[in-house]
Amino acid sequence: SVSLNEGLVTIGRYAFNGCSFTEITIPDTVTSIGDSAFSSCAKLERVTVPDSVTTMGTYVFSTCSALEEVTLSRNLTAIGGSTFRNCKALRSIVIPDSVTAIGEFAFDGCNALAEGVLPNGVTVIERGTFTNCWALAEIDLPDALTTIKNAAFSTCKALTEIVIPDTVT
């Protein structure tokens, strides 16, 4: 496992790309995590993003194929595009109420993701957000949702029923 030092404010782009640790401790002084910071860390199993983090880039945890547990910051405002793409072991995730935007293909290829709850502030489900989430059997859509873009739930084989709010145009 890896523990980052207190006082660190930003984790830069590609900082730990391809590393082989199983767990990382991010200090509560970090406020932002850059693009692909932990992508392709194939052995990373669990991570807690502290509440101090308000922004994360794209592809942050993409292709972390062993990633099972993620705890996101309660102050995170957005989940970038392809952030969890191809995290094949990720079974569930709690997206905090502070999140108002989820980028394209954010959960694409999360084959084990079985359920999801989108916070009330999310008004758009972007293109391909849950594509190839084969185990996704249950998803709660927010009442404020207005748009579901192309291929948002493409090849979600276990998803047999979905309730689309009246607000979707």
PDB file of C-alpha atoms in Angstrom:
ATOM      1  CA  SER A   1       0.000   0.000   0.000  1.00  0.00           C
ATOM      2  CA  VAL A   2       0.996   3.629  -0.469  1.00  0.00           C
ATOM      3  CA  SER A   3       0.371   6.582   1.853  1.00  0.00           C
ATOM      4  CA  LEU A   4       0.797  10.060   0.462  1.00  0.00           C
ATOM      5  CA  ASN A   5       2.145  12.834   2.704  1.00  0.00           C
ATOM      6  CA  GLU A   6      -0.036  15.406   4.441  1.00  0.00           C
ATOM      7  CA  GLY A   7       0.265  18.798   2.806  1.00  0.00           C
ATOM      8  CA  LEU A   8      -0.071  17.446  -0.713  1.00  0.00           C
ATOM      9  CA  VAL A   9      -2.716  19.555  -2.483  1.00  0.00           C
ATOM     10  CA  THR A  10      -2.856  18.180  -6.028  1.00  0.00           C
ATOM     11  CA  ILE A  11      -2.247  14.763  -7.532  1.00  0.00           C
ATOM     12  CA  GLY A  12      -1.139  15.528 -11.074  1.00  0.00           C
ATOM     13  CA  ARG A  13      -1.920  13.948 -14.415  1.00  0.00           C
ATOM     14  CA  TYR A  14      -0.593  10.387 -14.800  1.00  0.00           C
ATOM     15  CA  ALA A  15       1.069  10.625 -11.349  1.00  0.00           C
ATOM     16  CA  PHE A  16       0.635   6.927 -10.519  1.00  0.00           C
ATOM     17  CA  ASN A  17      -0.410   5.582 -13.913  1.00  0.00           C
ATOM     18  CA  GLY A  18       0.358   1.862 -14.169  1.00  0.00           C
ATOM     19  CA  CYS A  19       1.579   1.432 -10.571  1.00  0.00           C
ATOM     20  CA  SER A  20       1.220  -1.951  -8.844  1.00  0.00           C
ATOM     21  CA  PHE A  21       0.026  -1.091  -5.299  1.00  0.00           C
ATOM     22  CA  THR A  22      -3.249  -2.552  -3.974  1.00  0.00           C
ATOM     23  CA  GLU A  23      -4.310   0.344  -1.761  1.00  0.00           C
ATOM     24  CA  ILE A  24      -3.550   4.064  -1.537  1.00  0.00           C
ATOM     25  CA  THR A  25      -4.193   6.548   1.239  1.00  0.00           C
ATOM     26  CA  ILE A  26      -4.857  10.052  -0.014  1.00  0.00           C
ATOM     27  CA  PRO A  27      -4.429  12.773   2.649  1.00  0.00           C
ATOM     28  CA  ASP A  28      -7.262  15.180   3.406  1.00  0.00           C
ATOM     29  CA  THR A  29      -5.169  18.094   2.141  1.00  0.00           C
ATOM     30  CA  VAL A  30      -5.657  17.013  -1.483  1.00  0.00           C
ATOM     31  CA  THR A  31      -8.283  19.083  -3.317  1.00  0.00           C
ATOM     32  CA  SER A  32      -7.892  17.859  -6.901  1.00  0.00           C
ATOM     33  CA  ILE A  33      -6.874  14.723  -8.768  1.00  0.00           C
ATOM     34  CA  GLY A  34      -5.665  15.068 -12.357  1.00  0.00           C
ATOM     35  CA  ASP A  35      -6.444  13.105 -15.507  1.00  0.00           C
ATOM     36  CA  SER A  36      -5.375   9.447 -15.466  1.00  0.00           C
ATOM     37  CA  ALA A  37      -3.724   9.868 -12.046  1.00  0.00           C
ATOM     38  CA  PHE A  38      -4.307   6.208 -11.117  1.00  0.00           C
ATOM     39  CA  SER A  39      -5.278   4.702 -14.462  1.00  0.00           C
ATOM     40  CA  SER A  40      -4.040   1.221 -15.320  1.00  0.00           C
ATOM     41  CA  CYS A  41      -3.176   0.404 -11.695  1.00  0.00           C
ATOM     42  CA  ALA A  42      -4.280  -3.189 -12.290  1.00  0.00           C
ATOM     43  CA  LYS A  43      -3.762  -4.309  -8.664  1.00  0.00           C
ATOM     44  CA  LEU A  44      -5.490  -1.355  -6.951  1.00  0.00           C
ATOM     45  CA  GLU A  45      -8.377  -2.856  -4.937  1.00  0.00           C
ATOM     46  CA  ARG A  46      -9.680  -0.028  -2.773  1.00  0.00           C
ATOM     47  CA  VAL A  47      -9.465   3.724  -2.521  1.00  0.00           C
ATOM     48  CA  THR A  48     -11.037   6.448  -0.433  1.00  0.00           C
ATOM     49  CA  VAL A  49     -11.166   9.898  -1.975  1.00  0.00           C
ATOM     50  CA  PRO A  50     -11.169  12.284   1.011  1.00  0.00           C
ATOM     51  CA  ASP A  51     -13.857  14.932   1.463  1.00  0.00           C
ATOM     52  CA  SER A  52     -11.297  17.649   0.672  1.00  0.00           C
ATOM     53  CA  VAL A  53     -11.327  16.621  -3.013  1.00  0.00           C
ATOM     54  CA  THR A  54     -13.759  18.700  -5.078  1.00  0.00           C
ATOM     55  CA  THR A  55     -12.515  17.957  -8.608  1.00  0.00           C
ATOM     56  CA  MET A  56     -11.249  14.893 -10.457  1.00  0.00           C
ATOM     57  CA  GLY A  57     -10.188  14.772 -14.080  1.00  0.00           C
ATOM     58  CA  THR A  58     -10.930  12.183 -16.735  1.00  0.00           C
ATOM     59  CA  TYR A  59      -9.761   8.551 -16.735  1.00  0.00           C
ATOM     60  CA  VAL A  60      -8.665   8.884 -13.063  1.00  0.00           C
ATOM     61  CA  PHE A  61      -9.213   5.199 -12.194  1.00  0.00           C
ATOM     62  CA  SER A  62      -9.754   3.760 -15.665  1.00  0.00           C
ATOM     63  CA  THR A  63      -8.567   0.209 -16.283  1.00  0.00           C
ATOM     64  CA  CYS A  64      -8.025  -0.460 -12.566  1.00  0.00           C
ATOM     65  CA  SER A  65      -9.355  -3.958 -13.177  1.00  0.00           C
ATOM     66  CA  ALA A  66      -9.110  -5.128  -9.523  1.00  0.00           C
ATOM     67  CA  LEU A  67     -10.802  -2.031  -8.060  1.00  0.00           C
ATOM     68  CA  GLU A  68     -13.689  -3.266  -5.888  1.00  0.00           C
ATOM     69  CA  GLU A  69     -14.257  -0.512  -3.327  1.00  0.00           C
ATOM     70  CA  VAL A  70     -14.418   3.227  -3.884  1.00  0.00           C
ATOM     71  CA  THR A  71     -15.511   5.843  -1.406  1.00  0.00           C
ATOM     72  CA  LEU A  72     -15.923   9.220  -3.067  1.00  0.00           C
ATOM     73  CA  SER A  73     -15.568  12.652  -1.504  1.00  0.00           C
ATOM     74  CA  ARG A  74     -18.830  14.082  -0.178  1.00  0.00           C
ATOM     75  CA  ASN A  75     -17.751  17.388  -1.759  1.00  0.00           C
ATOM     76  CA  LEU A  76     -17.000  16.100  -5.251  1.00  0.00           C
ATOM     77  CA  THR A  77     -18.848  18.154  -7.867  1.00  0.00           C
ATOM     78  CA  ALA A  78     -18.336  16.014 -10.967  1.00  0.00           C
ATOM     79  CA  ILE A  79     -17.154  12.598 -12.122  1.00  0.00           C
ATOM     80  CA  GLY A  80     -15.059  13.074 -15.235  1.00  0.00           C
ATOM     81  CA  GLY A  81     -15.414  11.178 -18.472  1.00  0.00           C
ATOM     82  CA  SER A  82     -14.167   7.567 -18.393  1.00  0.00           C
ATOM     83  CA  THR A  83     -13.200   7.920 -14.715  1.00  0.00           C
ATOM     84  CA  PHE A  84     -14.067   4.294 -13.879  1.00  0.00           C
ATOM     85  CA  ARG A  85     -13.933   2.885 -17.406  1.00  0.00           C
ATOM     86  CA  ASN A  86     -13.049  -0.829 -17.445  1.00  0.00           C
ATOM     87  CA  CYS A  87     -12.998  -1.193 -13.652  1.00  0.00           C
ATOM     88  CA  LYS A  88     -14.259  -4.734 -14.099  1.00  0.00           C
ATOM     89  CA  ALA A  89     -14.395  -5.661 -10.375  1.00  0.00           C
ATOM     90  CA  LEU A  90     -16.333  -2.577  -9.200  1.00  0.00           C
ATOM     91  CA  ARG A  91     -19.651  -3.921  -7.860  1.00  0.00           C
ATOM     92  CA  SER A  92     -21.309  -0.818  -6.447  1.00  0.00           C
ATOM     93  CA  ILE A  93     -20.605   2.841  -5.927  1.00  0.00           C
ATOM     94  CA  VAL A  94     -22.282   5.560  -3.917  1.00  0.00           C
ATOM     95  CA  ILE A  95     -22.243   8.817  -5.805  1.00  0.00           C
ATOM     96  CA  PRO A  96     -22.489  11.693  -3.324  1.00  0.00           C
ATOM     97  CA  ASP A  97     -25.283  14.263  -3.525  1.00  0.00           C
ATOM     98  CA  SER A  98     -22.712  16.973  -4.302  1.00  0.00           C
ATOM     99  CA  VAL A  99     -22.145  15.496  -7.790  1.00  0.00           C
ATOM    100  CA  THR A 100     -24.098  17.314 -10.495  1.00  0.00           C
ATOM    101  CA  ALA A 101     -22.308  16.000 -13.593  1.00  0.00           C
ATOM    102  CA  ILE A 102     -21.066  12.585 -14.714  1.00  0.00           C
ATOM    103  CA  GLY A 103     -18.932  12.502 -17.848  1.00  0.00           C
ATOM    104  CA  GLU A 104     -19.221  10.357 -20.955  1.00  0.00           C
ATOM    105  CA  PHE A 105     -18.353   6.676 -20.541  1.00  0.00           C
ATOM    106  CA  ALA A 106     -17.710   7.213 -16.806  1.00  0.00           C
ATOM    107  CA  PHE A 107     -18.642   3.608 -15.936  1.00  0.00           C
ATOM    108  CA  ASP A 108     -18.219   1.953 -19.344  1.00  0.00           C
ATOM    109  CA  GLY A 109     -17.005  -1.620 -18.973  1.00  0.00           C
ATOM    110  CA  CYS A 110     -17.709  -1.916 -15.237  1.00  0.00           C
ATOM    111  CA  ASN A 111     -18.972  -5.447 -15.843  1.00  0.00           C
ATOM    112  CA  ALA A 112     -19.627  -6.269 -12.162  1.00  0.00           C
ATOM    113  CA  LEU A 113     -21.466  -3.022 -11.333  1.00  0.00           C
ATOM    114  CA  ALA A 114     -24.849  -4.308 -10.195  1.00  0.00           C
ATOM    115  CA  GLU A 115     -26.616  -1.228  -8.892  1.00  0.00           C
ATOM    116  CA  GLY A 116     -26.402   2.522  -8.958  1.00  0.00           C
ATOM    117  CA  VAL A 117     -28.083   5.539  -7.485  1.00  0.00           C
ATOM    118  CA  LEU A 118     -27.654   8.868  -9.206  1.00  0.00           C
ATOM    119  CA  PRO A 119     -27.871  11.975  -7.017  1.00  0.00           C
ATOM    120  CA  ASN A 120     -30.683  14.483  -7.435  1.00  0.00           C
ATOM    121  CA  GLY A 121     -28.407  17.159  -8.915  1.00  0.00           C
ATOM    122  CA  VAL A 122     -27.657  15.107 -12.033  1.00  0.00           C
ATOM    123  CA  THR A 123     -29.819  16.338 -14.908  1.00  0.00           C
ATOM    124  CA  VAL A 124     -28.053  14.629 -17.836  1.00  0.00           C
ATOM    125  CA  ILE A 125     -26.851  11.071 -18.327  1.00  0.00           C
ATOM    126  CA  GLU A 126     -24.079  11.489 -20.870  1.00  0.00           C
ATOM    127  CA  ARG A 127     -23.262   9.322 -23.878  1.00  0.00           C
ATOM    128  CA  GLY A 128     -22.206   5.805 -22.917  1.00  0.00           C
ATOM    129  CA  THR A 129     -22.176   6.470 -19.168  1.00  0.00           C
ATOM    130  CA  PHE A 130     -23.135   2.890 -18.248  1.00  0.00           C
ATOM    131  CA  THR A 131     -22.270   1.085 -21.499  1.00  0.00           C
ATOM    132  CA  ASN A 132     -21.141  -2.530 -21.006  1.00  0.00           C
ATOM    133  CA  CYS A 133     -22.254  -2.681 -17.366  1.00  0.00           C
ATOM    134  CA  TRP A 134     -23.460  -6.238 -17.879  1.00  0.00           C
ATOM    135  CA  ALA A 135     -24.489  -6.848 -14.248  1.00  0.00           C
ATOM    136  CA  LEU A 136     -26.346  -3.549 -13.817  1.00  0.00           C
ATOM    137  CA  ALA A 137     -29.784  -4.727 -12.752  1.00  0.00           C
ATOM    138  CA  GLU A 138     -31.013  -1.691 -10.861  1.00  0.00           C
ATOM    139  CA  ILE A 139     -30.553   2.050 -11.327  1.00  0.00           C
ATOM    140  CA  ASP A 140     -32.364   4.871  -9.571  1.00  0.00           C
ATOM    141  CA  LEU A 141     -32.666   7.928 -11.763  1.00  0.00           C
ATOM    142  CA  PRO A 142     -33.022  11.379 -10.181  1.00  0.00           C
ATOM    143  CA  ASP A 143     -36.315  13.253 -10.424  1.00  0.00           C
ATOM    144  CA  ALA A 144     -34.520  16.261 -11.968  1.00  0.00           C
ATOM    145  CA  LEU A 145     -33.197  14.238 -14.912  1.00  0.00           C
ATOM    146  CA  THR A 146     -33.954  15.904 -18.261  1.00  0.00           C
ATOM    147  CA  THR A 147     -31.743  14.079 -20.782  1.00  0.00           C
ATOM    148  CA  ILE A 148     -30.508  10.544 -21.438  1.00  0.00           C
ATOM    149  CA  LYS A 149     -27.938  10.611 -24.259  1.00  0.00           C
ATOM    150  CA  ASN A 150     -26.984   7.965 -26.843  1.00  0.00           C
ATOM    151  CA  ALA A 151     -25.950   4.509 -25.655  1.00  0.00           C
ATOM    152  CA  ALA A 152     -26.226   5.532 -21.995  1.00  0.00           C
ATOM    153  CA  PHE A 153     -27.224   1.977 -20.992  1.00  0.00           C
ATOM    154  CA  SER A 154     -26.072   0.059 -24.063  1.00  0.00           C
ATOM    155  CA  THR A 155     -25.438  -3.677 -23.447  1.00  0.00           C
ATOM    156  CA  CYS A 156     -26.645  -3.541 -19.840  1.00  0.00           C
ATOM    157  CA  LYS A 157     -27.818  -7.131 -20.135  1.00  0.00           C
ATOM    158  CA  ALA A 158     -29.236  -7.458 -16.599  1.00  0.00           C
ATOM    159  CA  LEU A 159     -31.220  -4.214 -16.738  1.00  0.00           C
ATOM    160  CA  THR A 160     -34.763  -5.375 -17.411  1.00  0.00           C
ATOM    161  CA  GLU A 161     -36.709  -2.440 -16.020  1.00  0.00           C
ATOM    162  CA  ILE A 162     -36.029   1.266 -15.643  1.00  0.00           C
ATOM    163  CA  VAL A 163     -38.272   4.062 -14.436  1.00  0.00           C
ATOM    164  CA  ILE A 164     -37.725   7.215 -16.476  1.00  0.00           C
ATOM    165  CA  PRO A 165     -38.840  10.358 -14.658  1.00  0.00           C
ATOM    166  CA  ASP A 166     -41.480  12.586 -16.279  1.00  0.00           C
ATOM    167  CA  THR A 167     -38.889  15.376 -16.427  1.00  0.00           C
ATOM    168  CA  VAL A 168     -36.953  13.617 -19.216  1.00  0.00           C
ATOM    169  CA  THR A 169     -37.584  15.415 -22.498  1.00  0.00           C
TER     170      THR A 169
END
